DNA sequence: GTCTATATAGGGATAGAC
DNA sequence: GTCTATCCCTATATAGAC
């Protein structure tokens, strides 16, 4: 069970390099570099720069020359890691999928009462998107132009997330902890609120709203609707 | 005062051609066509096609040849209405701004009690985004790559909208109709929920949620939070 | 006012030196 | 394993016929 964002951050941060290592291993056939250490170092630069540039001007508007400028690599160097521009998307997406699956599943299973579980799920998602903001933003904004395979995975993970919330709410209604409501609408509302957190990150920062404040706010809104008149 | 979506739709629909005519008049210096009738006809085709294509693959990924194919115009014909690709954005944006300003202001001023006003504002925004879905979607998704002038306007109108809700909520709190809450957070939540309606239009259609259902749902959620324990 | 044909550049991709 | 130089196509933009 995670208590707050700082604790979460400490636990997960460690694994970022591990994830890139996984990305490298999963994509060995497309990558002509053999030494793992250099590959991981460069993949990190490539992924970070791609996210930064794509999020500021859009993936399509970002040229590979932009990317080389930002990451400090040469065109030839870059092409040792990808076969074409779309492979960049694949790198980005697989790296995000790996982290997301790993952590979301890990943190929402740790049980308690129904209300506590819902709050835990809200926090897990907010914390994750806080840590991986650039990836979530990219994934959302570029979703429509993703290659088929990546698009399928992106839709699937979106659905998975919404189902997690849906089930928690249905459980609560069945257990009479929550009153009878349209669970599906509530689940999609939660998702919309969680998305707003990473899509409008700057706005919340300007208002000095910390992630734990926002988590509590979302919980309060949801609960005041689900607990109903009492 | 508008009662439901059908009534709203009937009132506003009429003015679409008027708006394109305004767009033409405002952009006369960039457009080499003189006859208003043909200009309005072609501008309509251009705007509709651009919205459709940009929303399905992204503005940058849409080529002007795509646009000509979809709208049935030739490259030469198209360039009678624009000087360069960015001018397309200007056409789209000015057309949306004109409609949005006209209708939002018109429908939220018509008063009543505080709670009724908030509901009216929610409905006005939902109805408008329902009618102008393609434009709202475009405006949101392409916001980051808009030309400076258009970006400034887009940010301004976003802010205007959020301020409308903020003020309504603050009024309600001051009048002790609502209990004491963080009004700014509530306003930004309302906006997030309204945005979800046009960003995830398909999802709601698949769930058979009509716009008036959604309006009522948003109102209920907001009110159960703002009216508090009683 | 609308079309076809064409000029030009920008960006994805590759060859080959080191 | 990394770089520079270059290829070549695609997409924006324009000229000029009808």
mmCIF file of C-alpha atoms in Angstrom, chain A residues 13 76 96 110 120 167 206 227 229:
data_model
loop_
_atom_site.group_PDB
_atom_site.id
_atom_site.type_symbol
_atom_site.label_atom_id
_atom_site.label_comp_id
_atom_site.label_asym_id
_atom_site.label_seq_id
_atom_site.Cartn_x
_atom_site.Cartn_y
_atom_site.Cartn_z
ATOM 1 C CA UNK A 13 12.174 5.443 -9.951
ATOM 2 C CA UNK A 76 23.408 7.399 -38.981
ATOM 3 C CA UNK A 96 5.315 2.961 -21.557
ATOM 4 C CA UNK A 110 -3.434 -4.608 -2.422
ATOM 5 C CA UNK A 120 -5.866 3.340 -4.019
ATOM 6 C CA UNK A 167 -15.561 -3.186 -11.335
ATOM 7 C CA UNK A 206 0.122 27.172 -11.683
ATOM 8 C CA UNK A 227 -22.537 7.814 -1.139
ATOM 9 C CA UNK A 229 -27.945 11.666 0.434
#
